[in-house]
Amino acid sequence: MLFNSLAFAIFLPIVFILYYLVPHKYRWAFLLIASYVFYMNLHAGYGLLLFFTTVLTYLLAKKLDKTPVSGRRKLCLWGGVLPLALILLVYKTANPLIGRLNEMISAGRLSLQPLTISLLLPAGVSFYFFQSMGYLIDVYRGKIKAERHFGYYALFVSFFPQLLAGPIGRADSLLPQYKKKRPFVYAGVTYGLKLMVWGYFKKLVIADVFALTINRIYDNAQTYVGLVFIVATLMFAVEIYCDFSGYSDIAIGCAKLFGIDLMTNFKSPYFSFSIREFWSRWHISLSTWFRDYVYIPLGGNRVPKWRHCLNLLITFLVSGFWHGSSLTYILWGGMHGVLQILETLIFPKKRKGVEIRRRRHWWQLPVTFLLLCVTWIFFRANSIQDAIWILSRLFWDIERPLNYLQTGITCLELSPIALMGMGLSVLVLALYDLASLKSDVIAAFSKQKFFIRWPVYVLFLVLIALFAPKGVATEFIYFQF
């Protein structure tokens, strides 16, 4: 069930109303059932994989609590982490490998019939696998005790607002909230609704609109040259941010309707002064997961400098592979790893054990953003060949500035009104993110007078209604990961 579907528009109010009518001691069960209904609405079989993941990690975590011997504890840990990692690996690599085999068959290099098998990656599997593995690792490390109540743990793994694309939760934060009595709080519910509206605005009014132009250009990359690639790449930077942070806003706001606080997943990432800072603001739940469960176990920065650099590179290569086995994603991750290494070597955080306070300069903002946009080309391109074509033709015909500009605008195939609307939406987004660096924009705006607040609320709702899908709802980008 997609957040931007008619089914969810019917599902959420019903679940919300019934939730506060159900006695507190049964609410976990009600939310658990609702979460499975939500997930299995996409495909009935998905529920089996979700249940398998839940039972496996629940039983192994309990076993870990009862197992004092180090060797046996490691066996319990790997008994949970390894199967989930292998399942994820199969889903991530099977289709590309089958595609490569079919190419070899078509070229006559293998005397076989083309393979028609295709494995569809279950929606959200990466996110609840990572959440379950993180829980198991935390129990192994002694950070938390294994949850004895199967129902509460099952809800932790399957809670529907965060199930499909995060934020990836931590057990020490979420499990106590599921057990706590949560009365209806008007301020919390209205805050959640406003955050959801902002998320829908980012997804439907910005991301989906930008995607129409971006997909046309990037999916036919070798028919374009010049300025159109620069504009499309800038648009994609906005699209992927609005698409994913929009999902996170909807998820966080939706959870607040039930009195549950999910972690913040984005903090104005494009206002970062460095790549390092960007990753402390972008997809925070995933970046901190890789930090805690990949980077730190490798040794983090408490190793010789060369090993520290290698740890950074490995972590970002794994992150790239998590997005997909395509070489474009792996290169994207590798580029971010290299950029982090260069930044670490040129601008170290410490020197001889002393913390270095680095001054910020205004030019670091645009430089960081431009570097990010170059990496986004590899992330969005359909192949390495397309990415190279785009990079090599960004400034094609720039020696004729007027022609370069005119061709770029023509290839966008957008009316002046459409361009103005896109520019205005990006301005609203930038102002919101800029203001949120200093305060909670929604909370601050909620304190304004009635005649100021409500016209804005109505405007946003009208825009969302106008741009809402009139047929099949568009998926969120991160569902494919």
Tab-separated table of C-alpha atoms in Angstrom, residues 80-335:
chain	number	residue	atom	x	y	z
A	80	GLY	CA	20.568	-14.324	12.027
A	81	VAL	CA	22.717	-11.864	10.106
A	82	LEU	CA	24.053	-14.252	7.465
A	83	PRO	CA	20.701	-15.639	6.174
A	84	LEU	CA	19.234	-12.137	5.893
A	85	ALA	CA	22.354	-10.836	4.161
A	86	LEU	CA	22.332	-13.786	1.722
A	87	ILE	CA	18.627	-13.327	0.930
A	88	LEU	CA	19.264	-9.643	0.275
A	89	LEU	CA	22.290	-10.507	-1.871
A	90	VAL	CA	20.222	-12.916	-3.983
A	91	TYR	CA	17.491	-10.357	-4.553
A	92	LYS	CA	20.019	-7.637	-5.379
A	93	THR	CA	22.130	-9.679	-7.805
A	94	ALA	CA	19.846	-12.300	-9.372
A	95	ASN	CA	18.174	-10.138	-12.021
A	96	PRO	CA	21.407	-8.431	-13.228
A	97	LEU	CA	23.122	-11.847	-13.465
A	98	ILE	CA	20.174	-13.326	-15.372
A	99	GLY	CA	20.235	-10.318	-17.693
A	100	ARG	CA	23.961	-10.800	-18.329
A	101	LEU	CA	23.452	-14.512	-19.065
A	102	ASN	CA	20.687	-13.682	-21.540
A	103	GLU	CA	23.005	-11.200	-23.285
A	104	MET	CA	25.630	-13.941	-23.642
A	105	ILE	CA	22.984	-16.387	-24.902
A	106	SER	CA	21.720	-13.853	-27.450
A	107	ALA	CA	25.286	-13.242	-28.627
A	108	GLY	CA	25.691	-16.986	-29.233
A	109	ARG	CA	28.367	-17.457	-26.583
A	110	LEU	CA	26.196	-19.958	-24.683
A	111	SER	CA	24.072	-22.664	-26.298
A	112	LEU	CA	21.142	-22.241	-23.922
A	113	GLN	CA	17.590	-20.972	-24.053
A	114	PRO	CA	17.102	-17.443	-22.666
A	115	LEU	CA	16.143	-17.428	-18.982
A	116	THR	CA	12.751	-15.962	-18.159
A	117	ILE	CA	13.133	-16.080	-14.361
A	118	SER	CA	12.809	-12.741	-12.581
A	119	LEU	CA	13.032	-12.068	-8.846
A	120	LEU	CA	11.003	-9.075	-7.697
A	121	LEU	CA	12.616	-7.352	-4.714
A	122	PRO	CA	9.941	-7.286	-1.973
A	123	ALA	CA	9.092	-3.714	-1.030
A	124	GLY	CA	10.880	-2.510	2.086
A	125	VAL	CA	12.896	-5.705	2.563
A	126	SER	CA	16.226	-3.851	2.870
A	127	PHE	CA	14.838	-1.593	5.568
A	128	TYR	CA	13.290	-4.178	7.872
A	129	PHE	CA	16.217	-6.561	7.294
A	130	PHE	CA	18.599	-3.822	8.429
A	131	GLN	CA	16.377	-2.941	11.378
A	132	SER	CA	16.232	-6.607	12.467
A	133	MET	CA	19.989	-7.110	11.992
A	134	GLY	CA	20.716	-3.944	13.960
A	135	TYR	CA	18.553	-5.237	16.811
A	136	LEU	CA	20.352	-8.585	16.839
A	137	ILE	CA	23.779	-6.918	16.823
A	138	ASP	CA	22.763	-4.597	19.684
A	139	VAL	CA	21.660	-7.605	21.757
A	140	TYR	CA	24.943	-9.350	20.951
A	141	ARG	CA	26.918	-6.277	22.055
A	142	GLY	CA	24.939	-6.072	25.288
A	143	LYS	CA	23.569	-2.649	24.404
A	144	ILE	CA	19.992	-3.861	24.918
A	145	LYS	CA	18.271	-6.910	26.352
A	146	ALA	CA	16.335	-9.214	24.042
A	147	GLU	CA	12.627	-8.420	23.925
A	148	ARG	CA	10.622	-11.230	25.572
A	149	HIS	CA	7.202	-10.221	24.256
A	150	PHE	CA	6.939	-11.529	20.698
A	151	GLY	CA	4.082	-9.177	19.812
A	152	TYR	CA	5.963	-6.010	20.733
A	153	TYR	CA	9.016	-7.197	18.819
A	154	ALA	CA	6.911	-8.118	15.787
A	155	LEU	CA	5.439	-4.611	15.852
A	156	PHE	CA	8.953	-3.131	16.083
A	157	VAL	CA	9.905	-4.927	12.841
A	158	SER	CA	6.643	-4.278	10.958
A	159	PHE	CA	5.262	-0.896	12.147
A	160	PHE	CA	3.622	0.255	8.928
A	161	PRO	CA	4.615	3.958	8.729
A	162	GLN	CA	8.318	3.040	8.563
A	163	LEU	CA	8.095	-0.449	7.067
A	164	LEU	CA	8.643	0.293	3.361
A	165	ALA	CA	11.401	2.915	3.402
A	166	GLY	CA	12.308	3.754	6.976
A	167	PRO	CA	13.464	5.636	8.918
A	168	ILE	CA	15.353	2.576	10.165
A	169	GLY	CA	14.504	2.427	13.856
A	170	ARG	CA	16.510	1.295	16.872
A	171	ALA	CA	15.005	-1.032	19.461
A	172	ASP	CA	16.130	0.996	22.478
A	173	SER	CA	14.103	3.944	21.176
A	174	LEU	CA	11.024	2.282	19.692
A	175	LEU	CA	10.217	-0.740	21.886
A	176	PRO	CA	9.585	1.346	25.052
A	177	GLN	CA	7.230	3.585	23.058
A	178	TYR	CA	5.094	0.626	21.922
A	179	LYS	CA	4.662	-0.459	25.555
A	180	LYS	CA	3.878	2.971	26.938
A	181	LYS	CA	0.273	4.106	27.322
A	182	ARG	CA	-0.346	6.742	24.692
A	183	PRO	CA	-3.464	8.897	25.110
A	184	PHE	CA	-4.849	11.038	22.315
A	185	VAL	CA	-2.849	14.285	22.225
A	186	TYR	CA	-4.379	16.925	19.974
A	187	ALA	CA	-1.144	18.893	19.485
A	188	GLY	CA	0.793	15.759	18.518
A	189	VAL	CA	-1.874	14.590	16.067
A	190	THR	CA	-2.183	17.970	14.339
A	191	TYR	CA	1.603	18.282	14.148
A	192	GLY	CA	1.752	14.869	12.512
A	193	LEU	CA	-0.911	15.824	9.979
A	194	LYS	CA	0.911	19.032	9.063
A	195	LEU	CA	4.173	17.146	8.621
A	196	MET	CA	2.384	14.657	6.381
A	197	VAL	CA	0.985	17.507	4.262
A	198	TRP	CA	4.503	18.908	3.833
A	199	GLY	CA	5.729	15.452	2.841
A	200	TYR	CA	2.946	15.028	0.285
A	201	PHE	CA	3.740	18.463	-1.126
A	202	LYS	CA	7.370	17.472	-1.641
A	203	LYS	CA	6.444	14.153	-3.241
A	204	LEU	CA	3.440	15.066	-5.413
A	205	VAL	CA	3.983	18.715	-6.274
A	206	ILE	CA	7.771	18.709	-6.622
A	207	ALA	CA	9.295	15.219	-7.023
A	208	ASP	CA	6.656	13.691	-9.307
A	209	VAL	CA	6.446	16.791	-11.481
A	210	PHE	CA	10.224	17.038	-11.879
A	211	ALA	CA	10.431	13.300	-12.588
A	212	LEU	CA	8.473	13.644	-15.849
A	213	THR	CA	11.207	15.794	-17.403
A	214	ILE	CA	14.115	13.989	-15.748
A	215	ASN	CA	12.964	10.525	-16.864
A	216	ARG	CA	12.464	11.654	-20.453
A	217	ILE	CA	15.999	13.048	-20.630
A	218	TYR	CA	17.920	10.440	-18.631
A	219	ASP	CA	16.094	7.494	-20.203
A	220	ASN	CA	17.057	8.761	-23.646
A	221	ALA	CA	20.401	10.230	-22.649
A	222	GLN	CA	22.234	9.661	-25.921
A	223	THR	CA	19.751	11.773	-27.872
A	224	TYR	CA	20.614	14.929	-25.892
A	225	VAL	CA	23.664	17.140	-25.374
A	226	GLY	CA	24.562	20.308	-23.517
A	227	LEU	CA	22.699	22.456	-21.029
A	228	VAL	CA	19.706	20.134	-20.808
A	229	PHE	CA	21.852	17.652	-18.840
A	230	ILE	CA	22.902	20.299	-16.326
A	231	VAL	CA	19.299	21.335	-15.735
A	232	ALA	CA	18.065	17.725	-15.578
A	233	THR	CA	20.779	16.822	-13.060
A	234	LEU	CA	19.940	19.812	-10.863
A	235	MET	CA	16.305	18.776	-11.103
A	236	PHE	CA	17.173	15.214	-10.116
A	237	ALA	CA	19.012	16.479	-7.028
A	238	VAL	CA	15.745	18.147	-6.035
A	239	GLU	CA	13.611	15.182	-7.071
A	240	ILE	CA	15.436	12.493	-5.094
A	241	TYR	CA	15.571	14.715	-2.025
A	242	CYS	CA	11.880	15.581	-2.171
A	243	ASP	CA	10.871	12.026	-3.003
A	244	PHE	CA	12.715	10.393	-0.142
A	245	SER	CA	12.525	13.124	2.487
A	246	GLY	CA	8.860	13.487	1.521
A	247	TYR	CA	8.348	9.799	2.324
A	248	SER	CA	10.190	10.253	5.625
A	249	ASP	CA	8.046	13.256	6.542
A	250	ILE	CA	4.865	11.298	5.800
A	251	ALA	CA	6.154	8.304	7.789
A	252	ILE	CA	7.208	10.415	10.794
A	253	GLY	CA	3.972	12.404	10.698
A	254	CYS	CA	1.893	9.233	10.369
A	255	ALA	CA	3.638	7.652	13.369
A	256	LYS	CA	2.905	10.777	15.425
A	257	LEU	CA	-0.812	10.147	14.888
A	258	PHE	CA	-0.325	7.065	17.066
A	259	GLY	CA	1.931	8.775	19.596
A	260	ILE	CA	5.139	7.212	18.221
A	261	ASP	CA	8.242	9.326	17.593
A	262	LEU	CA	10.468	8.140	14.733
A	263	MET	CA	13.951	9.542	14.274
A	264	THR	CA	14.564	12.523	12.007
A	265	ASN	CA	15.875	11.291	8.675
A	266	PHE	CA	16.846	14.517	6.859
A	267	LYS	CA	18.199	17.826	8.155
A	268	SER	CA	18.469	20.298	5.269
A	269	PRO	CA	21.229	18.234	3.558
A	270	TYR	CA	21.830	20.619	0.652
A	271	PHE	CA	22.887	23.310	3.120
A	272	SER	CA	25.966	21.268	3.985
A	273	PHE	CA	29.456	22.788	3.808
A	274	SER	CA	31.164	19.454	3.119
A	275	ILE	CA	30.479	15.899	1.967
A	276	ARG	CA	31.078	14.722	5.519
A	277	GLU	CA	28.420	17.104	6.798
A	278	PHE	CA	26.073	16.073	3.996
A	279	TRP	CA	26.136	12.484	5.230
A	280	SER	CA	25.292	13.638	8.741
A	281	ARG	CA	22.154	15.255	7.297
A	282	TRP	CA	21.090	12.885	4.477
A	283	HIS	CA	19.203	9.630	5.142
A	284	ILE	CA	20.427	9.765	8.723
A	285	SER	CA	18.927	6.435	9.822
A	286	LEU	CA	20.771	4.552	7.060
A	287	SER	CA	24.060	6.473	7.281
A	288	THR	CA	24.200	5.925	11.060
A	289	TRP	CA	23.362	2.235	10.507
A	290	PHE	CA	26.361	1.858	8.195
A	291	ARG	CA	28.466	3.817	10.664
A	292	ASP	CA	27.515	1.651	13.671
A	293	TYR	CA	27.370	-1.775	12.009
A	294	VAL	CA	29.920	-1.563	9.172
A	295	TYR	CA	32.358	1.347	9.620
A	296	ILE	CA	32.996	1.031	13.376
A	297	PRO	CA	33.369	-2.801	13.343
A	298	LEU	CA	35.970	-2.344	10.581
A	299	GLY	CA	37.930	-0.149	12.993
A	300	GLY	CA	36.462	3.269	12.215
A	301	ASN	CA	39.001	6.025	12.666
A	302	ARG	CA	40.823	4.360	15.595
A	303	VAL	CA	43.293	2.695	13.263
A	304	PRO	CA	46.262	3.857	11.168
A	305	LYS	CA	45.380	6.534	8.630
A	306	TRP	CA	45.607	4.213	5.604
A	307	ARG	CA	43.250	1.754	7.286
A	308	HIS	CA	40.869	4.555	8.224
A	309	CYS	CA	40.723	5.589	4.559
A	310	LEU	CA	40.118	1.984	3.524
A	311	ASN	CA	37.304	1.682	6.084
A	312	LEU	CA	35.622	4.769	4.619
A	313	LEU	CA	35.898	3.412	1.091
A	314	ILE	CA	34.564	-0.033	2.027
A	315	THR	CA	31.630	1.476	3.915
A	316	PHE	CA	30.567	3.631	0.979
A	317	LEU	CA	31.071	0.826	-1.536
A	318	VAL	CA	28.774	-1.343	0.608
A	319	SER	CA	26.319	1.549	0.715
A	320	GLY	CA	26.444	1.806	-3.066
A	321	PHE	CA	25.892	-1.940	-3.432
A	322	TRP	CA	22.932	-1.710	-1.021
A	323	HIS	CA	21.250	0.578	-3.548
A	324	GLY	CA	21.790	-1.991	-6.292
A	325	SER	CA	24.364	-4.263	-7.893
A	326	SER	CA	24.545	-2.056	-10.994
A	327	LEU	CA	28.000	-0.600	-11.561
A	328	THR	CA	26.493	2.905	-11.527
A	329	TYR	CA	25.465	2.555	-7.864
A	330	ILE	CA	28.783	1.036	-6.846
A	331	LEU	CA	30.675	3.865	-8.565
A	332	TRP	CA	28.375	6.375	-6.892
A	333	GLY	CA	29.225	4.874	-3.501
A	334	GLY	CA	32.934	4.719	-4.390
A	335	MET	CA	32.934	8.388	-5.416
